[in-house]
Structures are given as C-alpha cells and as structure tokens.
Short mmCIF file of C-alpha atoms in Angstrom, two decimals:
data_model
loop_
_atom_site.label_atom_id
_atom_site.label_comp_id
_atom_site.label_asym_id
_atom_site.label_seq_id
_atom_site.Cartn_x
_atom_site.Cartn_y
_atom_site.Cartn_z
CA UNK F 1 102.72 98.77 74.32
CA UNK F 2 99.79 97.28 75.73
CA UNK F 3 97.30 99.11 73.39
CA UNK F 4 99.17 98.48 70.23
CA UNK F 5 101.85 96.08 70.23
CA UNK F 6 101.31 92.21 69.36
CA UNK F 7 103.71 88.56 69.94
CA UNK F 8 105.34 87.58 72.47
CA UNK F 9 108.36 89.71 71.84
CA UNK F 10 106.42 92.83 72.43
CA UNK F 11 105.18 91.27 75.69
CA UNK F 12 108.66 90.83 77.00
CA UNK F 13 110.02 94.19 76.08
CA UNK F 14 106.95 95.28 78.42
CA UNK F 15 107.54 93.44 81.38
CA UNK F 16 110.86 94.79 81.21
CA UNK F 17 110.12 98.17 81.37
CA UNK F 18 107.39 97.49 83.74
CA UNK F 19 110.34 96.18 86.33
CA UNK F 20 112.47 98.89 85.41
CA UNK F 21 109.45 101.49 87.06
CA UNK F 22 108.70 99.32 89.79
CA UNK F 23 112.44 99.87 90.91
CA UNK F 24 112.02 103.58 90.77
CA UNK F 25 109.77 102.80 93.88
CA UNK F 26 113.05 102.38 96.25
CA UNK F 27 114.36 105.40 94.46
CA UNK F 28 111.47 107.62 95.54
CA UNK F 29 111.33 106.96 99.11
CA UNK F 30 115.19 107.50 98.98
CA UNK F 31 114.75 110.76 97.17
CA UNK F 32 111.59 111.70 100.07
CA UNK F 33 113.74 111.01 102.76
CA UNK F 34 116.72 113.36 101.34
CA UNK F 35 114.11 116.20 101.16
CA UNK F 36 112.84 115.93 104.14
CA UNK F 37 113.81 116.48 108.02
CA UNK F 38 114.54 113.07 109.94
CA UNK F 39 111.83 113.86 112.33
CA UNK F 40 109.45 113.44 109.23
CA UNK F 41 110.17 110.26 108.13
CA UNK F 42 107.75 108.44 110.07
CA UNK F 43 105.11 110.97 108.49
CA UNK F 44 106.05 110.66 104.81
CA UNK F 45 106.32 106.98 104.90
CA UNK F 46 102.71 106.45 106.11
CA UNK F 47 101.34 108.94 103.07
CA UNK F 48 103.56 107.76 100.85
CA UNK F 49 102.33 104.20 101.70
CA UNK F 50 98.76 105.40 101.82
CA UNK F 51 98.73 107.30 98.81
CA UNK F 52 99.71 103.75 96.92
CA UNK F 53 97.09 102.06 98.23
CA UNK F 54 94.36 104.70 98.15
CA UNK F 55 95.39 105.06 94.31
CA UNK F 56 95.03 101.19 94.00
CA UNK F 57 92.11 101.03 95.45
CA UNK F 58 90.32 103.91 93.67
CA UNK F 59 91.61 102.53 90.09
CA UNK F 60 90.36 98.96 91.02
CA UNK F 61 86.90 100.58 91.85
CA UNK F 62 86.86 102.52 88.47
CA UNK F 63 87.83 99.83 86.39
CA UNK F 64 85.14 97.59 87.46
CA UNK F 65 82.37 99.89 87.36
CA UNK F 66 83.38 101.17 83.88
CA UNK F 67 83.28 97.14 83.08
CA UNK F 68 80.35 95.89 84.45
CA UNK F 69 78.17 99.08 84.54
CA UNK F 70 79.32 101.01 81.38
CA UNK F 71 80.48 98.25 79.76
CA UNK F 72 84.27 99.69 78.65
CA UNK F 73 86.88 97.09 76.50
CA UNK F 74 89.91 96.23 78.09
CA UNK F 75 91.53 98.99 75.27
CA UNK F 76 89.34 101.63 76.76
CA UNK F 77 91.01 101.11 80.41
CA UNK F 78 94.37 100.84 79.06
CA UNK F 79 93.52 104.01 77.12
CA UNK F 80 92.80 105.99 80.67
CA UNK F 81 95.98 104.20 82.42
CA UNK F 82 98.43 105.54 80.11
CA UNK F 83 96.82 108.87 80.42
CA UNK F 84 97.34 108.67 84.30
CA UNK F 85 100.51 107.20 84.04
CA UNK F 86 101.65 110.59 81.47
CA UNK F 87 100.21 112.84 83.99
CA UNK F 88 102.67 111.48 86.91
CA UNK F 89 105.36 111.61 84.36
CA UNK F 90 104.97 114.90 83.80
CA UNK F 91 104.29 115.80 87.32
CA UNK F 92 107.74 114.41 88.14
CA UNK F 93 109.34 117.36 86.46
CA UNK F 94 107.64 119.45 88.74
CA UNK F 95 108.79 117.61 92.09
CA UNK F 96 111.74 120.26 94.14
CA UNK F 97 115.21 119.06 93.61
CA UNK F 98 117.23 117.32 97.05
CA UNK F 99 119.09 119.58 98.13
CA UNK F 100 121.64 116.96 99.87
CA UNK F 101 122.61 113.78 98.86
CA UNK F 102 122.50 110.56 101.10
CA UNK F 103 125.85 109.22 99.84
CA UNK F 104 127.62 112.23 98.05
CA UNK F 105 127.18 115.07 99.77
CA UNK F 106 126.72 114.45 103.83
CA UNK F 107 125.26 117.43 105.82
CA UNK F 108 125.11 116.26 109.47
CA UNK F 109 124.53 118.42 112.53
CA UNK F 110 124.79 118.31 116.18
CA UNK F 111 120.82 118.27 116.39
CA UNK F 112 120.86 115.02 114.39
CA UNK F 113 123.27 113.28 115.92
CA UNK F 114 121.93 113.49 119.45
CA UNK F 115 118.24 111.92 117.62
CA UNK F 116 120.14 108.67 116.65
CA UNK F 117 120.04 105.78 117.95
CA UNK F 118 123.85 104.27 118.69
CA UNK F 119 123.46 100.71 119.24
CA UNK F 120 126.81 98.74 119.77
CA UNK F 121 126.76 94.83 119.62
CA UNK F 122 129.75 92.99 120.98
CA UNK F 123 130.10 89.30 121.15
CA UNK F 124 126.18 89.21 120.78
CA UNK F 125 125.86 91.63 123.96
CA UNK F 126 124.33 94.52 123.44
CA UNK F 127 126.22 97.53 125.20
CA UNK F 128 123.68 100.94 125.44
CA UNK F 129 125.31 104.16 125.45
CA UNK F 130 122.28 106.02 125.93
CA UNK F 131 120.40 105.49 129.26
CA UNK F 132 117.44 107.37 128.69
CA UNK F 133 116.41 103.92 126.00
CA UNK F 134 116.43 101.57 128.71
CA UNK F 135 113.33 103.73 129.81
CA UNK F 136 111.54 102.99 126.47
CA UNK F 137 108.79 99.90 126.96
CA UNK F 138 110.16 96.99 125.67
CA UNK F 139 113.74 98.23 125.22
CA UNK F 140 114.90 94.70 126.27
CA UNK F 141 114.23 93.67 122.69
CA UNK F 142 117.21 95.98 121.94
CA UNK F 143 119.05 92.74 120.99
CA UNK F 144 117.84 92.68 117.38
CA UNK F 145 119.12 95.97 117.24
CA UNK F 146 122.17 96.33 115.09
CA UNK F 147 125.19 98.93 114.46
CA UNK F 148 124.50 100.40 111.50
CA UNK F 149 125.70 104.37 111.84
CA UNK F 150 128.33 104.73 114.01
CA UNK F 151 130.73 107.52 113.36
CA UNK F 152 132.01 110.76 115.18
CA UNK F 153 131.06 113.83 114.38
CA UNK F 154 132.14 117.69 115.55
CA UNK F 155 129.46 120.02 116.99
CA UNK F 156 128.86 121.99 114.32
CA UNK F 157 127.06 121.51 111.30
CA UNK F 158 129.84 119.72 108.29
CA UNK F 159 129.75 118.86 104.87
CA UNK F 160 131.58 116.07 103.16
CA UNK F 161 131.74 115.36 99.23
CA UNK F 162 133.15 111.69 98.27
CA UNK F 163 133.69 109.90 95.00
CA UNK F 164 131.96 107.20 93.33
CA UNK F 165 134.79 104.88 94.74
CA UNK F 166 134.31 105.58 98.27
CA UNK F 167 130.57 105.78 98.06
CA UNK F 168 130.62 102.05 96.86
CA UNK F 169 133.23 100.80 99.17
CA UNK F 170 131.17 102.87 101.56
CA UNK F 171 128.25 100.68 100.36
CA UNK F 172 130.30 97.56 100.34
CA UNK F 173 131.26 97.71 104.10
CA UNK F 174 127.24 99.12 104.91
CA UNK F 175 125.53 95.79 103.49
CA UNK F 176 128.48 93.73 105.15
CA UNK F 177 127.61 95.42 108.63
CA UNK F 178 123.87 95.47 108.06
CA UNK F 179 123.71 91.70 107.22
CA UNK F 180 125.55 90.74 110.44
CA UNK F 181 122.68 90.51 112.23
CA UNK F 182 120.89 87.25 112.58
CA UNK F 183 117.59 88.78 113.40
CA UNK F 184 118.10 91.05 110.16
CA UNK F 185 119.26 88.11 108.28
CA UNK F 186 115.99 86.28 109.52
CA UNK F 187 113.67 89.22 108.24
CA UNK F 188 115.29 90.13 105.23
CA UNK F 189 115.19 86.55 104.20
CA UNK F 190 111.52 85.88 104.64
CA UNK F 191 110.95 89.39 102.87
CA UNK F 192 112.84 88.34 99.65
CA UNK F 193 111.19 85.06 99.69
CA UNK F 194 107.70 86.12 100.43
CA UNK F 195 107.93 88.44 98.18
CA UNK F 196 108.72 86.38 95.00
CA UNK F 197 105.72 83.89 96.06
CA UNK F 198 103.38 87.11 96.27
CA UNK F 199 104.37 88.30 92.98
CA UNK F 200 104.12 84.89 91.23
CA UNK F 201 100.56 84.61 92.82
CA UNK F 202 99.07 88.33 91.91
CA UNK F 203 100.92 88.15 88.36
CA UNK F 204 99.05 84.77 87.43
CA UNK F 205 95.75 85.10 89.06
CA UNK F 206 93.71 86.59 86.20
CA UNK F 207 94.70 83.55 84.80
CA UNK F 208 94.05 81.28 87.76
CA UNK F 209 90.15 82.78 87.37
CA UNK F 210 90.16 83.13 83.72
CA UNK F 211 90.15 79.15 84.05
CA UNK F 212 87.73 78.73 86.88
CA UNK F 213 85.45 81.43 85.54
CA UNK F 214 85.88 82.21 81.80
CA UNK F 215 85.18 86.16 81.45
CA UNK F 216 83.49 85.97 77.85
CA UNK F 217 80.46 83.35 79.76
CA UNK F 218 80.00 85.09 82.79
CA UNK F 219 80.21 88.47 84.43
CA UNK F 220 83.14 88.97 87.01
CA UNK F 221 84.12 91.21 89.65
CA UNK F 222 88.27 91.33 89.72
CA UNK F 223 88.62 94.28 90.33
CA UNK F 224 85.80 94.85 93.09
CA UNK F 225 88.22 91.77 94.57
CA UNK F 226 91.09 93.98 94.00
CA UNK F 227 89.66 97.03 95.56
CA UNK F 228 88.09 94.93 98.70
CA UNK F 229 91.77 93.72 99.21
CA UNK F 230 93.37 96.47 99.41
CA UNK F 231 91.08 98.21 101.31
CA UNK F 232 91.14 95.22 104.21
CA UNK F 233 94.67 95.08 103.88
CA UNK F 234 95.02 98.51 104.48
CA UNK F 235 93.17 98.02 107.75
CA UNK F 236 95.55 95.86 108.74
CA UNK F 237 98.11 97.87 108.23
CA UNK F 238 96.89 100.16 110.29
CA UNK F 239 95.92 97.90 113.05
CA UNK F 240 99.35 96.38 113.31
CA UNK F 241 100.66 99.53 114.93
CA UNK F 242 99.31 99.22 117.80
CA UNK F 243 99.92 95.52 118.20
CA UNK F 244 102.39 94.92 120.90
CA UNK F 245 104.52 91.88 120.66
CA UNK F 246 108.13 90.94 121.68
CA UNK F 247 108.98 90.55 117.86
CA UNK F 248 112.56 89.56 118.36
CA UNK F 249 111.07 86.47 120.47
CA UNK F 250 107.95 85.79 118.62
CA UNK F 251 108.37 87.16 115.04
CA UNK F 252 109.89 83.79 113.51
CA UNK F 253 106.92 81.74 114.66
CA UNK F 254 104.19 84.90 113.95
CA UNK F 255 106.19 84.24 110.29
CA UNK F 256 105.85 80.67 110.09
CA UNK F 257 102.21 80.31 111.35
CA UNK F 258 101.05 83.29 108.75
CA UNK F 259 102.91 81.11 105.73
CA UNK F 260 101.08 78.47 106.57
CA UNK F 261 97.87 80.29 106.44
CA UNK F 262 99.16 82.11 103.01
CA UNK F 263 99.85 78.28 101.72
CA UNK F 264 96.10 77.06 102.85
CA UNK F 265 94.55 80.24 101.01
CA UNK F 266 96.60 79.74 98.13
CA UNK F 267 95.63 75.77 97.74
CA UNK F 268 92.33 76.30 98.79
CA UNK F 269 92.20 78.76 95.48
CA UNK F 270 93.85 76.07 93.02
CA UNK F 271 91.81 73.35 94.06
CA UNK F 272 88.18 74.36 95.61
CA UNK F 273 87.17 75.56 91.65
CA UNK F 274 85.11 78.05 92.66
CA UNK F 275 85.15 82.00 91.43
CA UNK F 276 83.45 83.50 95.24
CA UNK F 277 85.96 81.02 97.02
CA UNK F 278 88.89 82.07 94.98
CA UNK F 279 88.07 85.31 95.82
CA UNK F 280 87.77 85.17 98.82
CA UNK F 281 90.77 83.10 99.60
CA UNK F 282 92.69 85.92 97.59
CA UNK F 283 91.62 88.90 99.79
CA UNK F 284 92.94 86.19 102.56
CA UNK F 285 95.97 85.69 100.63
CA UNK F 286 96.79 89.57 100.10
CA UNK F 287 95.43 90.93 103.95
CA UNK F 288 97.77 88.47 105.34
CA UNK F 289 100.90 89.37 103.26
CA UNK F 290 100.85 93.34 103.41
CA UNK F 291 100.06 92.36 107.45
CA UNK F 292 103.38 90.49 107.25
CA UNK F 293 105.24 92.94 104.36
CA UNK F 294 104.14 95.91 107.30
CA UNK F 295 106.07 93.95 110.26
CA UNK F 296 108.72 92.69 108.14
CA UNK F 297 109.65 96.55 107.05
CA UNK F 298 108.79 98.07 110.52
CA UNK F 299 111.02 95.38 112.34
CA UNK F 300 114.05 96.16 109.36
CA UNK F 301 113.84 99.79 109.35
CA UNK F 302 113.48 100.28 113.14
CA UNK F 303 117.31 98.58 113.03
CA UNK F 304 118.38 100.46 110.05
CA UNK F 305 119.39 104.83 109.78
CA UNK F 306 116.93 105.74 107.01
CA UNK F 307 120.08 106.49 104.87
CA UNK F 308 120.56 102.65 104.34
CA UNK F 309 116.61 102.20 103.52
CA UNK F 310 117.72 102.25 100.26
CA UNK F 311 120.56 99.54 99.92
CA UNK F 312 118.64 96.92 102.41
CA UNK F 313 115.11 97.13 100.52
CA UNK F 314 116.98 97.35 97.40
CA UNK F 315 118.58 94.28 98.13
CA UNK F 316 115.84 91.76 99.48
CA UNK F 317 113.66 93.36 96.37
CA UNK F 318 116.55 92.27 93.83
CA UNK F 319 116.80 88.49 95.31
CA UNK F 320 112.94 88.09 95.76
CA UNK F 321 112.62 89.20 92.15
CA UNK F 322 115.47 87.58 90.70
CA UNK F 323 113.73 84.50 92.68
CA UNK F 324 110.86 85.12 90.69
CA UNK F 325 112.42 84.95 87.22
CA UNK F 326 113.92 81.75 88.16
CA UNK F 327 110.42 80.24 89.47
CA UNK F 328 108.69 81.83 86.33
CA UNK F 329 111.62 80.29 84.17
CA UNK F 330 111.57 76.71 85.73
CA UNK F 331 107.47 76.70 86.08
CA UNK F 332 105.87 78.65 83.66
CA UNK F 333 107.98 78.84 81.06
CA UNK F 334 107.88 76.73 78.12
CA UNK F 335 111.44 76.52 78.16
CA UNK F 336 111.18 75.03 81.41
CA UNK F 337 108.32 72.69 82.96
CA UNK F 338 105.39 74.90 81.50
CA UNK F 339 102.87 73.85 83.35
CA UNK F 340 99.08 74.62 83.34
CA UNK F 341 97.90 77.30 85.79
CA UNK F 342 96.54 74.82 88.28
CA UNK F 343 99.71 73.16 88.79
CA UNK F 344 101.45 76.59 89.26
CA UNK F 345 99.20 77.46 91.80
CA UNK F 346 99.98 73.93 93.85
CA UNK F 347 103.14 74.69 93.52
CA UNK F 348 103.11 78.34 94.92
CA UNK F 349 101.06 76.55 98.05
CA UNK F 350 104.05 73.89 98.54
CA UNK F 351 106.30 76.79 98.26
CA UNK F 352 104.85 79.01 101.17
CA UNK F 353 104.51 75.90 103.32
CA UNK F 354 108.52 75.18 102.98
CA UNK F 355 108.92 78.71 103.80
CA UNK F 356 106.08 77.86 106.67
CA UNK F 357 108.25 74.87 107.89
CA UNK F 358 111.90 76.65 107.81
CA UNK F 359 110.50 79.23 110.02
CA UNK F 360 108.65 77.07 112.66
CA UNK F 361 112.13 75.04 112.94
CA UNK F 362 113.87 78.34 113.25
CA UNK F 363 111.51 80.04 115.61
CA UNK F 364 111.27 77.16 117.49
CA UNK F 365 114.84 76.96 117.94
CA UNK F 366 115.29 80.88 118.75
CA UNK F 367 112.24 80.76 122.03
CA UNK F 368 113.75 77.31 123.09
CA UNK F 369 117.63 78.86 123.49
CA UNK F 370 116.08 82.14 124.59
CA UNK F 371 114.23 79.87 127.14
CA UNK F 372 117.21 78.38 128.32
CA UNK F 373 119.47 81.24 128.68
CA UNK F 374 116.48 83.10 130.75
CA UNK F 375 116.61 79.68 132.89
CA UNK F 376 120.05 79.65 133.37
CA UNK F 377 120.71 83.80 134.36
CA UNK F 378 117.83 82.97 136.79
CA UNK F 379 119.07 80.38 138.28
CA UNK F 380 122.57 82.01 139.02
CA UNK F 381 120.45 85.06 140.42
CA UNK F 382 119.22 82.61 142.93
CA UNK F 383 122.47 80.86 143.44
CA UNK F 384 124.40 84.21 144.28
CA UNK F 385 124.43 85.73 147.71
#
C-alpha cells in the first residue's frame, strides 16, 4: 500500500493493518514459550529481543547508506521492505507447530512444578512456602511478588483439555488476580502510559525534523539516528542486568526521575530548532525508554508464570495504544485540535512530566510508609525482652 496506493483513505486502511502485525508480536513470544522448555525462557526472550533490534538496526544502516551514498527514492526502500517483509511471511509457514497449548491443552509435570515459584500474599504479608528463596539475595523484595499460579497437581505427568468458556473465565479470574497487586498495578500502569507517549513521539518525528530540517534542502541522516539509537539502547539493555537495586523500594522514583528526563529530551527537541540537537535529544529520548521498557518487563514478568505473559502484555499494550488513538484523535487530528507538529511535541513533553509528577508523589509516598513501618518493627525489636 505504501508503493501504490494514494488519499488519505488508503493511509488509514494501512495503519490498520500495520497495528494488526504489531499485535502478532505478543502472539509470537506466546507461541515461543509453548515450544519451548521453561528452563529456556530466559534464553529465547533475550534472542528474540536481540534479533528485533539487531534487524532494526541493520535496516536503519542500509537505508541510509542506500540514501545518502547511492542515492535510492523512498519507492526503492519500500520496494526492498516488502520483499523482506514476504520472505518472513513465507518463512512463517515453515516455523514447527506447538505441540501444547497454554490455555487448551495443559501438560504439567512433577519436574515443573517443583521449578515454580509459589508465592502466597495474605493481608499484604507475604507467607513463603519454599525456604530455600529466603536464601536468594534480595529475597526480601518478595513483597511485590504476587499469586499468580497456584494450583495442585499429582506426581505424574497430566493432561487437561477445556473449552472456550472455561479458558475465558479462566482468563477472567487470571487478570482479576494478576491486577491485585499494587506494585503490578504501579508497573503496568507506567508501561501502558509510557508506551502511548513513545509511540506518539517515534510516529511523528520524521515530521518533527521534516520541519526543522526540510529533506529536499539539505542532506539528513535519520536513519544513521535510528541505527545509533538502537544500538545505545541496546547497551543499555544489556547493562541493566546487572544493575542491582531494591526495585520494589526504589522503582517508582527510578520511574519518575527517568520521565522527567524523557520530558526534558522531548522539549528540548520541539523547541531548541536544531537537526544535531534533535538528534541527539532523540537517541536520549529512545536509550532512556527501552532502559525503562527493560525494567518495567523484567520487574512484571519476574511476578508473572510465563503462561500469563500473554494476557498482562496484551493488556497494558491494548490501553497504551488505545491511549494513543485518543491522543492522536484529540491532538493531531483535524477532527480534533489539529495542531502543528511543534505544538504536538510540547504537548508530548507536558505529558511525560505529569506522568514524571504522579510517580514522584507515589514513590515518595511508598519509601516514606516503607520508612515508617521499618521504624516502627525496629523499635518494638528494641522494646521486647
């Protein structure tokens, strides 16, 4: 559609299909993890993740060096992306069939459930039935842990087919139990959020430096920017494993400061009018988000049975998109406030600073009555004989 259709209409009908693949994203990890043994989940995650951003990065390189060096159109590189996109289409066909389904068809043995984690909360106590945890650093940060797969099971190996009816009341009562959880609740909430800021930003930026920098006066570099982005952000990634922090104490604040320093990067692009400093404020603006994305999905997953991946991601993704259409529909639209590009963009800044502000109030709140509680169990310590 890009290469041949024309109006507005045929621009819709794209971006509609276009959302319809990038849901298929939750689908694939869902259909990795029912192919593969829960002791390689950890594995597949980090090359599927890698393999996204290796591919990103390798197609940002290629399209600007066929721009600025062998001086391709626009049709030409639309031309070689629906040729890679037909390949992995085809590919697809090729990909082994699950043998067990997630909902439909459970196949649980002993072997797997002595590897999970059962994690009962009780009046916001958290009760450990396995002592060998508490010998895990930082296992006092247990309390952001949440029930989420608690059922009992025989010895030997079983298999269980249910209906549609009982997979969805199934799925009713799992988002009910997995959305209990305040610290959940807190993560989940800046992910969907976040989210729908960071796609209003990357989906308008071309525009953002079509304005500062028109492309038909002057030579430009987007997708170098796009490459050195995703390569630093990548970094990051990586370098946020091994970053130890008590994230059920700190992570609202870590949240709130990084908004705040997504919000400066974003205003400093709408209103310094220059092409290097938008650029750079945009590798800013992307490093810090997939820093935050990374520690948003570790801190949800590591409280989730990788059989629920699918409905929690699936969620936040639907209400930080849905998000998005209203922002685009109030904003951009002409139905709407259609405003110019700069006035998005100052917008999009105010936005990550309220998300900034509700954050350092919450945080704030969370150390202070941590704090306190600390206080008070050490001072009846003291008091008792």
């Amino acid at each position: 559609m890009l290469l041949y259709a024309q109006g507005l209409l045929a621009i819709q009908f794209l971006e509609f299909f276009y959302g319809l693949v990038t849901a298929t994203e939750i689908a694939y990890y869902s259909y990795i993890y029912s192919i593969v043994d829960l002791n390689m989940y950890q594995k597949v995650t980090s090359y599927c993740r890698s393999a996204t951003l290796v591919g990103f990065t390798v197609g940002s390189i290629c399209g600007q060096v066929l721009v600025s060096v062998a001086s391709w159109s626009l049709f030409s590189l639309n031309v070689i992306s629906l040729t890679c996109v037909s390949v992995a289409f085809a590919t697809a066909w090729f990909l082994p069939m699950p043998q067990k389904s997630l909902f439909f068809h459970h196949t649980l043995s002993s072997q797997v459930i002595r590897e999970m984690k059962i994690i009962d909360c009780k009046n916001g106590a958290v009760v450990q039935d396995d002592s060998a945890l508490k010998r895990v650093p930082g296992w006092e940060d247990i309390e952001s842990k949440v029930l989420l797969n608690k059922e009992e099971h025989s010895a030997e190996t079983q298999e269980q087919k249910v209906g549609i009816s009982k997979v969805l009341k199934e799925l009713w009562r799992d988002f009910l139990q997995c959305y209990s959880s305040r610290p959940m609740i807190c993560w989940s909430v800046w992910w969907a959020f976040s989210t729908c800021g960071y796609f209003q930003v990357i989906n308008y930026i071309q525009g953002l430096w079509e304005m500062v920098l028109p492309s038909q006066s002057f030579e430009i570099y987007n997708g170098g920017v796009e490459a050195v982005s995703t390569l630093l952000g990548a970094v990051a990634v990586f370098a946020v494993g091994y970053i130890k922090v008590s994230w059920a104490t700190w992570g609202e604040l870590t949240l709130a400061l990084f908004a705040l320093l997504i919000a400066a990067a974003v205003y400093v692009m709408d209103t310094i009018r220059n092409i290097w400093v938008c650029y750079a404020s945009y590798v800013i603006f992307r490093i810090v988000y997939m820093l935050l994305i990374t520690i948003a999905t570790f801190q949800i997953a590591t409280n989730l049975s990788m059989e629920r991946y699918a409905l929690v991601f699936g969620v936040n993704t639907f209400i930080a998109l849905a998000l998005q259409t209203l922002l685009t529909l109030i904003v951009v639209d002409s139905s709407g406030l259609g405003l110019n590009i700069f006035t998005q963009f100052m917008i999009y800044a105010s936005y990550f600073a309220a998300i900034s502000v509700v954050f350092l109030i919450s945080g704030t709140y969370s150390v202070m009555k941590k704090y306190r509680r600390r206080k008070e169990m050490l001072s009846r310590s003291t008091a008792s004989p």
